[in-house]
mmCIF file of C-alpha atoms in Angstrom:
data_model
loop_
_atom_site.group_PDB
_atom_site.id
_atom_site.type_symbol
_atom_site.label_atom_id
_atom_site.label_comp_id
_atom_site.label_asym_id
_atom_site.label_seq_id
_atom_site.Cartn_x
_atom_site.Cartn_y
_atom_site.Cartn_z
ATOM 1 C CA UNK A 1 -6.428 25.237 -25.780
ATOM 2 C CA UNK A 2 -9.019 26.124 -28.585
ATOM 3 C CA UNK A 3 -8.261 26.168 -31.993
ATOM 4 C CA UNK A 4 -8.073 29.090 -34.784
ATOM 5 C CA UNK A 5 -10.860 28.667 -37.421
ATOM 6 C CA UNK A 6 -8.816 29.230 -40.433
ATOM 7 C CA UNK A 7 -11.955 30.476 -42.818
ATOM 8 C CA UNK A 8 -12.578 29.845 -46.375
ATOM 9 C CA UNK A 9 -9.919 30.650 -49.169
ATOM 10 C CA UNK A 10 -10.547 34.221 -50.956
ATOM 11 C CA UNK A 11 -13.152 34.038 -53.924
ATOM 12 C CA UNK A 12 -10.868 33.025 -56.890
ATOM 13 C CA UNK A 13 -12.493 33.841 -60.374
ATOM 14 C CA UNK A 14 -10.857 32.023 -63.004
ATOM 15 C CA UNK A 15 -10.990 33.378 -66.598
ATOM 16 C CA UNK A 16 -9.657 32.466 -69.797
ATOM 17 C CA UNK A 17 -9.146 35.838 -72.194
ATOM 18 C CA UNK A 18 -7.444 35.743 -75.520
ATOM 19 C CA UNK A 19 -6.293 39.479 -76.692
ATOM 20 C CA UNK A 20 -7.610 40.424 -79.542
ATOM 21 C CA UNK A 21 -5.831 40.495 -83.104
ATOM 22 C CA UNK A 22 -2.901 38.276 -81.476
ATOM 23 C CA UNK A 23 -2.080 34.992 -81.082
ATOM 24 C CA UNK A 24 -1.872 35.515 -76.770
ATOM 25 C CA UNK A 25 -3.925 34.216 -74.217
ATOM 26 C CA UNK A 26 -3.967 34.508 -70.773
ATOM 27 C CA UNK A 27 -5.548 32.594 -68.474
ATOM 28 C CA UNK A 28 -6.430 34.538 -65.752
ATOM 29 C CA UNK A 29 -7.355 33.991 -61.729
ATOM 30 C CA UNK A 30 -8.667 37.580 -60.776
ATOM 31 C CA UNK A 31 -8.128 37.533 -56.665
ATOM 32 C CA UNK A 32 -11.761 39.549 -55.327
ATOM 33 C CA UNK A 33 -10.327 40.086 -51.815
ATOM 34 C CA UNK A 34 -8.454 42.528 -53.231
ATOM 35 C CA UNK A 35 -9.856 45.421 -55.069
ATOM 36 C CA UNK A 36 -8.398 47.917 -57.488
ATOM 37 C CA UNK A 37 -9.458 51.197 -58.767
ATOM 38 C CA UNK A 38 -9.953 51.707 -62.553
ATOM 39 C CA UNK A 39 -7.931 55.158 -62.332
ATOM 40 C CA UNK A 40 -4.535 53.220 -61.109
ATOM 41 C CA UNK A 41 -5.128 49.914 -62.635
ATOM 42 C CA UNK A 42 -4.852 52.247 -65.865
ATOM 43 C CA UNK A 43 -2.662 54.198 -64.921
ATOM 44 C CA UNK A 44 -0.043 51.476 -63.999
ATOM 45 C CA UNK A 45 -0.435 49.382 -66.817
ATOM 46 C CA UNK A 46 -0.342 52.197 -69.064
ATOM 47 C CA UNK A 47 2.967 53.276 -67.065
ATOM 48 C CA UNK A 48 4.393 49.629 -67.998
ATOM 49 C CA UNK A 49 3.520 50.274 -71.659
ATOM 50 C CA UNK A 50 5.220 53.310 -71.921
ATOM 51 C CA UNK A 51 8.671 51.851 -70.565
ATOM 52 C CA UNK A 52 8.362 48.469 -72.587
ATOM 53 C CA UNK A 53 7.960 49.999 -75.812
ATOM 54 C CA UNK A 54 11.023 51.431 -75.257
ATOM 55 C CA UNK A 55 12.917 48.290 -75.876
ATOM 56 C CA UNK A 56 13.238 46.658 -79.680
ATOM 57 C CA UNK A 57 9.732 44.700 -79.974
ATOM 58 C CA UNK A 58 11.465 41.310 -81.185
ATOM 59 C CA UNK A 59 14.305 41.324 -78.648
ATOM 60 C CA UNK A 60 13.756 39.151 -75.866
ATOM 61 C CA UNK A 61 12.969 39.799 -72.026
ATOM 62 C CA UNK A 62 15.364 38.287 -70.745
ATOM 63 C CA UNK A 63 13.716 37.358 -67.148
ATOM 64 C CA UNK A 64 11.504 39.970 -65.185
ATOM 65 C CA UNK A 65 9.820 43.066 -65.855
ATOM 66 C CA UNK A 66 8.083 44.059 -62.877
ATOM 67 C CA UNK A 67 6.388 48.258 -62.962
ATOM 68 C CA UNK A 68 5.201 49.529 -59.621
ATOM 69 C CA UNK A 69 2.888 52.402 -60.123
ATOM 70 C CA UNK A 70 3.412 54.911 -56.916
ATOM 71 C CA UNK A 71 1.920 58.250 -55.942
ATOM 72 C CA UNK A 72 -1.950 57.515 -56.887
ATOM 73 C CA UNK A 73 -4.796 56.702 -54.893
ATOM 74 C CA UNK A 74 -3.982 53.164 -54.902
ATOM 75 C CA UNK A 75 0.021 51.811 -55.598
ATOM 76 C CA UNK A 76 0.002 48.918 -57.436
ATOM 77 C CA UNK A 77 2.810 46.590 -59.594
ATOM 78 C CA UNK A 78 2.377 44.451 -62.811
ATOM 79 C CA UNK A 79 5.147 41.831 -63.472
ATOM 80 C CA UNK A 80 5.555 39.832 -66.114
ATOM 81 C CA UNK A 81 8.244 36.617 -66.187
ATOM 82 C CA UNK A 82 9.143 34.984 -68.911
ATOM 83 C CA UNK A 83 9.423 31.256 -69.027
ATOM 84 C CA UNK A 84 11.810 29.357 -66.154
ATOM 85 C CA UNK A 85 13.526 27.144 -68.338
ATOM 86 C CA UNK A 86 13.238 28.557 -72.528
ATOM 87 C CA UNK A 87 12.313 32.069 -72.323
ATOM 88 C CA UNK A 88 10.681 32.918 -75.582
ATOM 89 C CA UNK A 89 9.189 36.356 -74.482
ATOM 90 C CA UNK A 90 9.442 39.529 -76.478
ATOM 91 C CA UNK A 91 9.105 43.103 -75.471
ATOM 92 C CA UNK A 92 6.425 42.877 -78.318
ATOM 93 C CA UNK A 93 4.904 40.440 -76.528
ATOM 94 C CA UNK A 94 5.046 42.319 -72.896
ATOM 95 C CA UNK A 95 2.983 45.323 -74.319
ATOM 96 C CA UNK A 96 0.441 43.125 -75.859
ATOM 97 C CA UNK A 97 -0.037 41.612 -72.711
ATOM 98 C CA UNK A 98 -0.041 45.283 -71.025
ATOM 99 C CA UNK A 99 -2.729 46.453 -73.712
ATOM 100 C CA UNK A 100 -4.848 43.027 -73.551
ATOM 101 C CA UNK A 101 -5.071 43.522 -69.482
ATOM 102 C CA UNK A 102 -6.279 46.857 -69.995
ATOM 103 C CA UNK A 103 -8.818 45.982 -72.678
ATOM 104 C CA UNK A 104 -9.482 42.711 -69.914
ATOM 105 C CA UNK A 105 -10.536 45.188 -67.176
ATOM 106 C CA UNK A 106 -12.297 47.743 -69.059
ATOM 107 C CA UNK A 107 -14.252 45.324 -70.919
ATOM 108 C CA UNK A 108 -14.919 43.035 -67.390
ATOM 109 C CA UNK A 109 -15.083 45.173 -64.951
ATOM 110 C CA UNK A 110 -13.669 43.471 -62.474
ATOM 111 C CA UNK A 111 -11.315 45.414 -61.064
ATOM 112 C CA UNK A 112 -9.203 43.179 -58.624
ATOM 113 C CA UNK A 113 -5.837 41.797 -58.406
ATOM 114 C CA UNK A 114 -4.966 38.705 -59.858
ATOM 115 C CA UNK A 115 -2.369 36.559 -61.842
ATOM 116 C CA UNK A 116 -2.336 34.895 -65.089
ATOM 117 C CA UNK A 117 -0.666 32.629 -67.508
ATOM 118 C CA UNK A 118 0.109 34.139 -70.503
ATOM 119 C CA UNK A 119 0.366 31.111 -73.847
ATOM 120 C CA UNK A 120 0.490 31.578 -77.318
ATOM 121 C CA UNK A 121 -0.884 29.789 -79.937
ATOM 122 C CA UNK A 122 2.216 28.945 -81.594
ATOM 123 C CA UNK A 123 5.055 29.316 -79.352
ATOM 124 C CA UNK A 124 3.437 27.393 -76.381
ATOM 125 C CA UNK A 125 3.636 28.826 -72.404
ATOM 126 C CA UNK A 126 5.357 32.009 -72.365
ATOM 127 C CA UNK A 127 5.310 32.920 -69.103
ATOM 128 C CA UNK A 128 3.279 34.580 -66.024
ATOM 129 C CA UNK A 129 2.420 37.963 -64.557
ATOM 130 C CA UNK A 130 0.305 39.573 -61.787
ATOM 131 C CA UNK A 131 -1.279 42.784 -61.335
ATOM 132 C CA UNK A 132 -1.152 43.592 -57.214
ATOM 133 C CA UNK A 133 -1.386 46.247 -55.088
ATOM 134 C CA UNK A 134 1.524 47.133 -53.123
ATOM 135 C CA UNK A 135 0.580 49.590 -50.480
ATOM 136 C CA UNK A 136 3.626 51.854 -50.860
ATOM 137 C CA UNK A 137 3.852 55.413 -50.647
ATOM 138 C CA UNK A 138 6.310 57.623 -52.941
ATOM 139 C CA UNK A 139 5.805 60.255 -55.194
ATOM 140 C CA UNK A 140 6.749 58.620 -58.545
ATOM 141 C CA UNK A 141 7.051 55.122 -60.825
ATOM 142 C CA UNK A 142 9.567 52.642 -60.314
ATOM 143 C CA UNK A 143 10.872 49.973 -62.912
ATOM 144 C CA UNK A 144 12.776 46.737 -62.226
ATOM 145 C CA UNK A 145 13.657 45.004 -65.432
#
């Protein structure tokens, strides 16, 4: 019987990136196995934006918002969950996570999946997202909230 080499994890980049003219930071582990393109990383996370400003900026999350951009040259999803246990996490707080990513990958250039840990400086741990790709194929957005 031989064995299976199992090779080496995927590189793991971690990064810690505090958004400008807030209070947020999110540490973040970018994933380079798998690559994004800059035309739907924006255009998902600008997708998110759009629905989450919809909602009252102080009002709360109340669990997960998860965006799956579909219909581009790459589908991808951003999630965000707010904290397991006290969930302090305002829609206010969801699109300056949404802007900081996009400010993140513009000003990095990395452009590959990952997930972070999103902490403010006065509230504590907030809660965690990820930014994927999800290898579906339909014509439009979809929103889970």
């Amino acid at each position: 019987m031989s064995a299976t080499a199992i090779g080496p994890p995927p590189p793991r980049e971690n990064i810690r990136y505090p958004i400008p003219s807030s209070t947020i930071t999110l540490d973040i582990i970018l994933d380079e196995s798998k690559p994004l393109r800059p035309s739907s990383v924006n255009a998902c996370l600008s997708g998110a934006s759009t629905i989450a400003r919809k909602h009252p900026p102080s009002s709360l999350t109340e669990g997960v918002f998860k965006y799956t951009a579909l219909g581009g040259p790459l589908e991808m999803q951003v999630g965000i969950v707010g904290g397991v246990l006290v969930n302090e996490l305002t829609w206010g707080d969801v699109v300056m996570v949404l802007e900081g990513l996009e400010r993140f990958y513009v000003e990095s250039g990395k452009w590959v999946a990952g997930i972070w840990y999103l902490r403010d400086e006065k509230r504590g741990a907030l809660g965690d997202g990820y930014v994927e790709p999800t290898g579906a194929q339909s014509p439009e957005g979809v929103v889970e909230e």
